[in-house]
Tab-separated table of C-alpha atoms in Angstrom:
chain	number	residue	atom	x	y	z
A	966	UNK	CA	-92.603	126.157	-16.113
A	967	UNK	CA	-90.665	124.036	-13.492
A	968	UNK	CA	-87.980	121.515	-13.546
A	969	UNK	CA	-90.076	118.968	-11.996
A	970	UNK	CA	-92.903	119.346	-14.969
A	971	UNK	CA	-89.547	117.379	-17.142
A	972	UNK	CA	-89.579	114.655	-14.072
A	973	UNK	CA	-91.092	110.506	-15.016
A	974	UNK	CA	-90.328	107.698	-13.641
A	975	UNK	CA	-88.167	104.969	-15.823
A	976	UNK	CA	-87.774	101.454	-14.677
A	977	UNK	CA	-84.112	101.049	-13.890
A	978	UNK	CA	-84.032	97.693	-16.094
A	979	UNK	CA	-85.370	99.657	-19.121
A	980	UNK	CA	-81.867	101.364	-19.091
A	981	UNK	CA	-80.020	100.235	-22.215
A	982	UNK	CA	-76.696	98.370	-20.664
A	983	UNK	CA	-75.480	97.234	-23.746
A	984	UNK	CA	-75.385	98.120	-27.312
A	985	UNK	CA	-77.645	96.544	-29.615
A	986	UNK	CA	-76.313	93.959	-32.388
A	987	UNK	CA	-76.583	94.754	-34.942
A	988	UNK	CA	-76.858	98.142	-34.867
A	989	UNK	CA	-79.965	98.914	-36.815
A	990	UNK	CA	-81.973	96.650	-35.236
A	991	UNK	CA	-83.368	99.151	-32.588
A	992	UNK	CA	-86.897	99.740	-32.515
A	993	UNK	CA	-88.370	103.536	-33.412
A	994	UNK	CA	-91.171	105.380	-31.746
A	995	UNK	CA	-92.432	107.736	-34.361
A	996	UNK	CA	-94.553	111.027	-33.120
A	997	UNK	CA	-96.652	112.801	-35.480
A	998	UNK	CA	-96.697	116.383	-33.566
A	999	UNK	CA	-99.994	117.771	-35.249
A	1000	UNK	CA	-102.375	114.540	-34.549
A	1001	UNK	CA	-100.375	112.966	-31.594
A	1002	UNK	CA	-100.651	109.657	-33.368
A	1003	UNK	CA	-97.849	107.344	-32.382
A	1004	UNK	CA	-96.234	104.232	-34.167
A	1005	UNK	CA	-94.024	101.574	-33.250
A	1006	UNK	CA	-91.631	100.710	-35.929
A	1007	UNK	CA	-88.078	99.593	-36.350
A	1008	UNK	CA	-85.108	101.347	-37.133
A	1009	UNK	CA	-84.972	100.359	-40.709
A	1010	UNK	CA	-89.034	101.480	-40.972
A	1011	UNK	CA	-87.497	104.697	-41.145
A	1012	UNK	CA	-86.749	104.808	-44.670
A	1013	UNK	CA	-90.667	104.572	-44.945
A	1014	UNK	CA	-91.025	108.325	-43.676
A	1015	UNK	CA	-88.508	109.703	-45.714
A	1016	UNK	CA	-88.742	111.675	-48.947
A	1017	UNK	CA	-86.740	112.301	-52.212
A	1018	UNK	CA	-85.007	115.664	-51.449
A	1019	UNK	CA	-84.850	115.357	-47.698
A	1020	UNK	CA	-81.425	116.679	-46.101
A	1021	UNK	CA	-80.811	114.469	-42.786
A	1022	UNK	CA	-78.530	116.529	-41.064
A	1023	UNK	CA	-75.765	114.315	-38.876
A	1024	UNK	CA	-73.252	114.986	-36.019
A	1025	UNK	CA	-69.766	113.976	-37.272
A	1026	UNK	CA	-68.165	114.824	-34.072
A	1027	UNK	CA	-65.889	111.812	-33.075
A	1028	UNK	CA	-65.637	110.785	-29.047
A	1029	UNK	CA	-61.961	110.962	-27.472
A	1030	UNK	CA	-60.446	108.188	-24.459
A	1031	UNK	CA	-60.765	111.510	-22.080
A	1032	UNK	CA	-60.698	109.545	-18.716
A	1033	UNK	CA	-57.583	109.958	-17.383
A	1034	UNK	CA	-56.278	108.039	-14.319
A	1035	UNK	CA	-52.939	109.019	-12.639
A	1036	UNK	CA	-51.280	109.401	-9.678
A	1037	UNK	CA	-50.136	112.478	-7.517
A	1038	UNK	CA	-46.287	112.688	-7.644
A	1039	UNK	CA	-46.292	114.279	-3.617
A	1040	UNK	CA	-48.262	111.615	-2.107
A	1041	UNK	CA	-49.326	108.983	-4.795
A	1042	UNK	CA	-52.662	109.384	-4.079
A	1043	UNK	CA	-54.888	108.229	-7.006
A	1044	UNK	CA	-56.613	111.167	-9.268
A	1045	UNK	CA	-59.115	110.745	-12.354
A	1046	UNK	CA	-59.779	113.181	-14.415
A	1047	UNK	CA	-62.727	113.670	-17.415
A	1048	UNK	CA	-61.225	116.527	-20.162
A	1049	UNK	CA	-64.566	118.130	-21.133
A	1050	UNK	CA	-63.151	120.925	-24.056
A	1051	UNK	CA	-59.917	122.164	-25.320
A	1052	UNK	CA	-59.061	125.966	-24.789
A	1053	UNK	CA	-55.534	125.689	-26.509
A	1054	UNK	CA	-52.944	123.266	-27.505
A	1055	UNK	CA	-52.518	121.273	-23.987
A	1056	UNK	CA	-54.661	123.153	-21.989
A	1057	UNK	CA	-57.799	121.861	-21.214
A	1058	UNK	CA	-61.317	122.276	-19.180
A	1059	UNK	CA	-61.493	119.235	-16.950
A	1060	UNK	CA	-63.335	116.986	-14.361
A	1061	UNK	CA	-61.457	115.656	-11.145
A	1062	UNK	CA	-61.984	113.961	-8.858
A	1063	UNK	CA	-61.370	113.712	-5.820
A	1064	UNK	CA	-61.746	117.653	-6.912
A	1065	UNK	CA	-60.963	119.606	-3.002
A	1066	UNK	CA	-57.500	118.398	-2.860
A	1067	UNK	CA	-56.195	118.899	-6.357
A	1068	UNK	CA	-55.082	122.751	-5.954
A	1069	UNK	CA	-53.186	125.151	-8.373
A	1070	UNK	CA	-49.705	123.420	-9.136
A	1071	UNK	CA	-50.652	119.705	-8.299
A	1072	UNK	CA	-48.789	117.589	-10.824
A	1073	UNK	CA	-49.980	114.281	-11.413
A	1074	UNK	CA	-48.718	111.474	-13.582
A	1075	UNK	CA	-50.742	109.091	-16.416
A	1076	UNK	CA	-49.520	105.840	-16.882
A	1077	UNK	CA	-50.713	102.584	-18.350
A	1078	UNK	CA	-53.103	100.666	-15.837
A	1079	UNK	CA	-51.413	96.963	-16.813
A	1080	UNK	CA	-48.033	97.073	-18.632
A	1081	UNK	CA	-45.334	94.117	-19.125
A	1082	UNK	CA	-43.023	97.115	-19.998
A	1083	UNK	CA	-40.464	98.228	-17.186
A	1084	UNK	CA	-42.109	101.333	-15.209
A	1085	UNK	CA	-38.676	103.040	-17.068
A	1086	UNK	CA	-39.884	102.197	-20.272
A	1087	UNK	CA	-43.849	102.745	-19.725
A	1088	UNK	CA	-45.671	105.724	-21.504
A	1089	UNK	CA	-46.510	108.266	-19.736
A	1090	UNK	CA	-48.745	111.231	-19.377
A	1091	UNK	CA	-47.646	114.441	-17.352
A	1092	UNK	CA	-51.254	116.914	-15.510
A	1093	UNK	CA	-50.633	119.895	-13.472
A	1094	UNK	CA	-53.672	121.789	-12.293
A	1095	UNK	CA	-53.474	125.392	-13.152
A	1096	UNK	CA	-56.902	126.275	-12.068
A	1097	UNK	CA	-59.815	125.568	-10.224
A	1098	UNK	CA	-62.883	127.184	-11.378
A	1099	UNK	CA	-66.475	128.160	-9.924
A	1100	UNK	CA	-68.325	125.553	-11.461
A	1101	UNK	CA	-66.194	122.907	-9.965
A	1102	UNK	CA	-64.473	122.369	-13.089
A	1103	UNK	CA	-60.306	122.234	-13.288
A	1104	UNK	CA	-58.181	123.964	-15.768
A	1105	UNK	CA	-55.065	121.757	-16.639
A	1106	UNK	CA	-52.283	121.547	-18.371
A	1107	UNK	CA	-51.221	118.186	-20.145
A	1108	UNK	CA	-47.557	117.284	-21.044
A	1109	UNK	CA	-48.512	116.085	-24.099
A	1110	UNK	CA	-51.753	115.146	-26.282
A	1111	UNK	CA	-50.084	112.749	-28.080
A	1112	UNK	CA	-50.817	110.498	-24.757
A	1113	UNK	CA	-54.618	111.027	-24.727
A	1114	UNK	CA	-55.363	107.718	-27.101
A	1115	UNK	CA	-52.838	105.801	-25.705
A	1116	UNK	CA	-53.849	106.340	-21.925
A	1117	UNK	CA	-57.209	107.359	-21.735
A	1118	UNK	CA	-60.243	105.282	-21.783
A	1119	UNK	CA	-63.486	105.938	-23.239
A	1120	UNK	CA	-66.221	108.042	-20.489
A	1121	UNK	CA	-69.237	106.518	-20.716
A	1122	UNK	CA	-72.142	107.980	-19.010
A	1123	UNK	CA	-72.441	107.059	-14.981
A	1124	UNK	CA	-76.055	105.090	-15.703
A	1125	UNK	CA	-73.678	102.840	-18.011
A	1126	UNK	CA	-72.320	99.798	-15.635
A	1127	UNK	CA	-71.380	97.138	-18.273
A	1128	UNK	CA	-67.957	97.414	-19.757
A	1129	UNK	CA	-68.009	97.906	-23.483
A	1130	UNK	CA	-66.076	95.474	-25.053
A	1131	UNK	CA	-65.848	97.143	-28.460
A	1132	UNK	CA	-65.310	101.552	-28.237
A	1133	UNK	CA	-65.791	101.677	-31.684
A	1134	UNK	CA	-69.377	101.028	-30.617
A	1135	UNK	CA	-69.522	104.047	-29.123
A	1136	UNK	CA	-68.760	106.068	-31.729
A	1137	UNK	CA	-70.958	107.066	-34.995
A	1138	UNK	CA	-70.041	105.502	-37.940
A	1139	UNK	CA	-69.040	108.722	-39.532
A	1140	UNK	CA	-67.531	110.349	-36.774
A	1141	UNK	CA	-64.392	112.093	-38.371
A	1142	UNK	CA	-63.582	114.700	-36.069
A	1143	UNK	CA	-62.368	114.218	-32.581
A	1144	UNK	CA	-63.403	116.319	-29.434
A	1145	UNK	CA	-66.419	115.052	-27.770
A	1146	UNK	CA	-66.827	113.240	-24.300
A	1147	UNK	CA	-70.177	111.963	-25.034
A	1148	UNK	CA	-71.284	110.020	-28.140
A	1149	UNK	CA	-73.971	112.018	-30.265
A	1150	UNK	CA	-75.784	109.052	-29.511
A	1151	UNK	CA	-79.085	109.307	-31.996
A	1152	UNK	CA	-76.432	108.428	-34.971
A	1153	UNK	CA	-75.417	105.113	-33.153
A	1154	UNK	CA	-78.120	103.218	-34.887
A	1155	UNK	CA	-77.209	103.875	-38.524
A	1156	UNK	CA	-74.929	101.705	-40.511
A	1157	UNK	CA	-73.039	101.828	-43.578
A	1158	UNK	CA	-75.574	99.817	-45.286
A	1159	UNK	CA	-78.649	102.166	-44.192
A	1160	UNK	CA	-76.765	105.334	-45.510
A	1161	UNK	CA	-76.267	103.975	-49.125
A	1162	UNK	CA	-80.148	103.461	-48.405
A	1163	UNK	CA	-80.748	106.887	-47.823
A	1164	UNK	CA	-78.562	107.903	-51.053
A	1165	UNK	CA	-80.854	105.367	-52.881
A	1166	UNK	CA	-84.053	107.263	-51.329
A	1167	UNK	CA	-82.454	110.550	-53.044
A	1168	UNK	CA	-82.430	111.817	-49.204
A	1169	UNK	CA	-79.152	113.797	-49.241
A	1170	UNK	CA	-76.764	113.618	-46.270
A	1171	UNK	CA	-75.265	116.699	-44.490
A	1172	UNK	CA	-72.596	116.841	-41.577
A	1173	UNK	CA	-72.472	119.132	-39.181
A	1174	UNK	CA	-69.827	119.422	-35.774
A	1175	UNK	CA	-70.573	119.996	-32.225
A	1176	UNK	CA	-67.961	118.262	-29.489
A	1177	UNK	CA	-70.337	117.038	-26.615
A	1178	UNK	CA	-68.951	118.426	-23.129
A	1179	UNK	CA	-70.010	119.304	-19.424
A	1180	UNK	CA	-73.629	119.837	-19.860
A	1181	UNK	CA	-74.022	115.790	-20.951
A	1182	UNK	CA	-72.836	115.377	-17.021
A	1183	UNK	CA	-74.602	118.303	-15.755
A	1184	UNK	CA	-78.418	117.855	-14.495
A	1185	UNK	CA	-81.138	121.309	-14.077
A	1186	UNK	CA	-80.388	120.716	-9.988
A	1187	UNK	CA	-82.605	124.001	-9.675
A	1188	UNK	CA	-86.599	124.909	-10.109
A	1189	UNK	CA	-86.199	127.191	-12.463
A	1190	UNK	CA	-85.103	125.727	-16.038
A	1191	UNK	CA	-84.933	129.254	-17.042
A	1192	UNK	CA	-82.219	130.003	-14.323
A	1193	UNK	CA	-80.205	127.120	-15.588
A	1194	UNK	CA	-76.472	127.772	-16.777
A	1195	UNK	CA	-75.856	125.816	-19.626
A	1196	UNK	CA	-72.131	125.800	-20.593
A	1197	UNK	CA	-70.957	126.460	-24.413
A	1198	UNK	CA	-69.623	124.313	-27.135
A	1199	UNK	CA	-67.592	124.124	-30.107
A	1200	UNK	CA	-69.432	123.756	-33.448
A	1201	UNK	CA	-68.789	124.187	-36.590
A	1202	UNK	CA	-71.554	124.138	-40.128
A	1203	UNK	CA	-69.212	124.391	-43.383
A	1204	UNK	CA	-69.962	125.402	-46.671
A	1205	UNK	CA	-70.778	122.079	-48.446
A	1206	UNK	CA	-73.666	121.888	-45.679
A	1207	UNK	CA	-74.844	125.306	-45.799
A	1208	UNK	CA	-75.248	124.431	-49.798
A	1209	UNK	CA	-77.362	121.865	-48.866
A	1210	UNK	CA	-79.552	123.723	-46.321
A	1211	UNK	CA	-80.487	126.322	-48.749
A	1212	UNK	CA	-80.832	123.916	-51.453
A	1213	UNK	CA	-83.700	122.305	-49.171
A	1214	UNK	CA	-85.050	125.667	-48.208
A	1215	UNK	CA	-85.577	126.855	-51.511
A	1216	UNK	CA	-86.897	123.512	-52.875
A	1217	UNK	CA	-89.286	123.268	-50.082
A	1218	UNK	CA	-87.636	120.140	-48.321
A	1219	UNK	CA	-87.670	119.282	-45.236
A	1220	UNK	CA	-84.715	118.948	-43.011
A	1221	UNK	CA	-83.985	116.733	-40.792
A	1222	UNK	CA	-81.852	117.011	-37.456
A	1223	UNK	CA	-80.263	113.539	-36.598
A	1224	UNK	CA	-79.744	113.880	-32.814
A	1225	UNK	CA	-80.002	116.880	-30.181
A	1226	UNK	CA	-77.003	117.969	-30.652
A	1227	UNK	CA	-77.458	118.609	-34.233
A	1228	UNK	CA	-80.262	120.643	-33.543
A	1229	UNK	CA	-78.155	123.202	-31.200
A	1230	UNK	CA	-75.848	123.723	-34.451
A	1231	UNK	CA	-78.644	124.501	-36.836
A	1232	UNK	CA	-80.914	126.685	-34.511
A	1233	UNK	CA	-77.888	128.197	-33.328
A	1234	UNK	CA	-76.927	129.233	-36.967
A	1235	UNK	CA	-80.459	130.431	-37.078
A	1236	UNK	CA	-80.483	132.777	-34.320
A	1237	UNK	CA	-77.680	134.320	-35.789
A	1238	UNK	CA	-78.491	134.558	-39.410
A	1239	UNK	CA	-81.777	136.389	-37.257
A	1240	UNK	CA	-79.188	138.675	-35.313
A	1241	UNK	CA	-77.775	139.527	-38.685
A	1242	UNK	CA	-80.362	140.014	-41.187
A	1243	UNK	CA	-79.340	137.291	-43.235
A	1244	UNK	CA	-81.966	134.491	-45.148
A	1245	UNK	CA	-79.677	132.278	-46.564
A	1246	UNK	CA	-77.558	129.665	-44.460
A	1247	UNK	CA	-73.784	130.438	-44.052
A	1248	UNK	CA	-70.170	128.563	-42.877
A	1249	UNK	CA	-70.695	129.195	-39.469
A	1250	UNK	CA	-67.846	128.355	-36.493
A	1251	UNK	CA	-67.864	128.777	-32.685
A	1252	UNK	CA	-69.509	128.690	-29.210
A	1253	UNK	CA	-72.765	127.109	-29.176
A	1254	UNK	CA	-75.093	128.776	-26.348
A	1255	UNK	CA	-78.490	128.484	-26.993
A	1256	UNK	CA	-80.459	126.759	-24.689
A	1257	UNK	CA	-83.589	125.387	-26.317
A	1258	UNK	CA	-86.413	125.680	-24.112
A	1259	UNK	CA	-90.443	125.016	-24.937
A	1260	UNK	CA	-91.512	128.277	-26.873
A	1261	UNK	CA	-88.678	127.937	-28.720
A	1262	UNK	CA	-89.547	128.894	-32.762
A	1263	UNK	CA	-87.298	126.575	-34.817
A	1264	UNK	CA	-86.200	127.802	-37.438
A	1265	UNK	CA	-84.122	125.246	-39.451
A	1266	UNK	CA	-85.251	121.956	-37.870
A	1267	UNK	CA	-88.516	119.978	-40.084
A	1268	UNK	CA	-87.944	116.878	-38.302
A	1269	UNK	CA	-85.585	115.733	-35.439
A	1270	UNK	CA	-84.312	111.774	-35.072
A	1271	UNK	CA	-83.785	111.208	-31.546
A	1272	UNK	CA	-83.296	108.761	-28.131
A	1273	UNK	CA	-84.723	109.185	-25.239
A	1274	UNK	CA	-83.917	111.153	-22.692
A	1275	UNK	CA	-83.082	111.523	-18.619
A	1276	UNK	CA	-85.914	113.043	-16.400
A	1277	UNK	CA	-85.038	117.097	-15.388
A	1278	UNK	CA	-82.943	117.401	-18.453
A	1279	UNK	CA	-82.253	119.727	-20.903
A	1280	UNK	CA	-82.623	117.505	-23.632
A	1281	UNK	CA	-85.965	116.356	-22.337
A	1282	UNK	CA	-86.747	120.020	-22.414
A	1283	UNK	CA	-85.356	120.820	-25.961
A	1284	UNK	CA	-87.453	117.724	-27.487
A	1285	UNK	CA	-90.696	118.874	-25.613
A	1286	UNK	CA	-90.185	122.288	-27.408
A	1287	UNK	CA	-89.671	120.785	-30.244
A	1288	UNK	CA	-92.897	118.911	-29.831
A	1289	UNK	CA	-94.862	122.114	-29.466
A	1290	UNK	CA	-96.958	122.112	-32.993
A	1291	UNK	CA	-99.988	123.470	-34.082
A	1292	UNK	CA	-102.814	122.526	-34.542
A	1293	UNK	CA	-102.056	119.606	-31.312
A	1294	UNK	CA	-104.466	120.311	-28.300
A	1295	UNK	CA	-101.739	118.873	-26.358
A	1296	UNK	CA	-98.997	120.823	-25.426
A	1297	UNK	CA	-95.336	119.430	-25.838
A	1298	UNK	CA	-94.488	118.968	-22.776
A	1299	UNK	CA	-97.395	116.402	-22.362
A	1300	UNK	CA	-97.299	115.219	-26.068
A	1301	UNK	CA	-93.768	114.240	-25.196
A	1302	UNK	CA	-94.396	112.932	-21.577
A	1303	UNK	CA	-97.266	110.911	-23.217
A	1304	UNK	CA	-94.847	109.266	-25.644
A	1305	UNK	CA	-92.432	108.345	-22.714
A	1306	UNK	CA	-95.163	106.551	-20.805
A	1307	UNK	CA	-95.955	104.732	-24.008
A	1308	UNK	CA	-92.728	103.855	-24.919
A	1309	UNK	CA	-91.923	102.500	-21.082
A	1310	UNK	CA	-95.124	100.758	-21.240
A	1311	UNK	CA	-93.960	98.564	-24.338
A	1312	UNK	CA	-90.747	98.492	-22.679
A	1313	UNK	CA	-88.408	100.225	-25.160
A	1314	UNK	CA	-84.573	100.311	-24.256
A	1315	UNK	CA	-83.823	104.108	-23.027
A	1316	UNK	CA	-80.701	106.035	-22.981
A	1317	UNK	CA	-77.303	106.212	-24.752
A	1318	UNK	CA	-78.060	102.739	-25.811
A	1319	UNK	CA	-81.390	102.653	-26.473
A	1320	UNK	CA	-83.973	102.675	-29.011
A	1321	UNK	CA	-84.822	105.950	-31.250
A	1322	UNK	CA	-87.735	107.969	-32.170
A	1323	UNK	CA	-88.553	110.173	-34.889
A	1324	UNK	CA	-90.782	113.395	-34.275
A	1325	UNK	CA	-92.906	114.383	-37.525
């Protein structure tokens, strides 16, 4: 298995700009794993492959303003920064850039791009650097966090040029709990509407945590996927969902992961209810790790609701595993690559932005 076996080529205009309006008006690519058959739907044709006692299993993890742009208070020179994960009250993991310069006790200053206010009377936002680290990440220290939503702006991904008018669209509409730098974009299609949908299907909602960080911003630069360091994050599956998951287990339901990042939680919370002996789901909190790879056995996940995905990715790779399915002649890998092609060739929207598939 190489890096370059993950590698297509995508038109750059297929590259979602712009959110779609309204929301759930995306189309859907659905891949049946055992036959390879695929359909082109709409978003809202989803209902149509959903079942009374279904669990879909959502990301509730809410995006933060964590670009920070300051100035150095020694030479005024301009500094941006991207917090990627919290290690304690004020300290965080960061991005900078320009990265070389900023050493150990740099302090830099946040303030409002555009104010009317006097500079005296502006809010502001003290950074010192207390670390630089191997992976070219910064360790820093913020005055005060109360200053993040005030003076930070929202990171969206570099292949995102447009501004985005409205941040709210890109967030979930049940994000609740704040920490990621990346939307868990698969859950930007559904609406309020389409969930009291899914509560009149009888499929039963469960929400899970995991704050997106580095890895969204970090491409497999190497040959070797296997060699590839992918960096942790928090996540967090409580007991209401745990109820759920066993509830579906035992009933013989299927359940079904609403966007990559969803899947880490639950086949992390596999591995470890492996590690410990344990059958039944429990509140699990901590470091994410596991890097899904194709041979994976998945545990937990029936179904996965999706995007699509950059070439050489990791997510690329975890959705190929998860393609892997007996009794397909095909393996995932090409099942999945097969899929792309299709979906370029009808010229579906790709990325953050984009349009969805389901894998059966």
């Amino acid at each position: 298995m190489r890096t370059a076996d993950f590698d297509y080529y995508l038109p750059p205009d297929l590259i979602a700009q712009t959110p779609i309006e309204p929301r759930d008006s995306s189309r859907l690519l659905v891949l049946h794993r055992s036959s390879g058959l695929i359909e082109h739907r709409s978003f809202l044709d989803l209902a149509e492959h959903l079942r009374p006692g279904d669990v879909m299993v959502f990301n509730q993890s809410r995006v933060i303003p964590a670009r920070l742009c300051g100035s150095r208070l020694d030479t005024g020179g301009k500094v941006e920064f991207l917090l990627l994960h919290r290690e304690c009250p004020g300290v965080w993991q960061a991005l900078a850039r320009p990265s070389r310069r900023l050493r150990p006790g740099t302090k830099i200053v946040v303030a409002p791009e555009q104010s009317p206010q006097p500079q005296s009377e502006q809010p502001t936002l003290g950074v010192e650097i207390l670390a630089s680290l191997s992976d070219g990440t910064k360790t820093v220290r913020l005055s005060s966090e109360e200053g993040i939503d005030e003076l930070g702006r929202m990171p969206l991904p570099p292949y995102i040029h447009q501004r985005l008018e409205d941040p709210e669209r890109y967030q979930t509409v049940y994000a609740r709990e704040p920490g990621s730098v990346a939307a868990p974009t698969a859950g930007l299609h559904f609406t309020q509407d389409f969930m009291e949908t899914l509560k009149e299907l009888d499929v039963r909602m469960a929400f899970v945590t995991l704050h997106v960080g580095l890895d969204t911003f970090r491409p497999v630069k190497g040959e070797d996927p296997t060699e590839h360091q992918i960096h942790t994050e928090y996540f967090e599956l409580g007991p209401e969902t745990a109820l759920e998951l066993n509830r579906a287990r035992s009933d013989g339901h299927r359940i079904i992961a609403v966007g990559t990042t969803t899947v880490r939680v639950l086949e992390q919370t596999a591995q470890l209810m492996l590690q410990q002996g344990k059958d039944e789901v429990a509140p699990v909190s901590g470091q994410a790790s596991l890097y899904i790879l194709p041979g994976h056995d998945f545990r937990l996940v029936d179904a996965m609701f999706t995007n699509f995905h950059l070439p050489r990715s990791t997510l690329l790779m975890l959705v190929s595993a998860f393609a892997e399915h007996e009794p397909s002649v095909q393996s995932g890998r090409d099942l999945m690559l097969r899929a792309y092609q299709e979906a370029i060739s009808q010229s579906y929207r790709f990325y953050s932005f984009g349009d969805a598939m389901l894998i059966l």
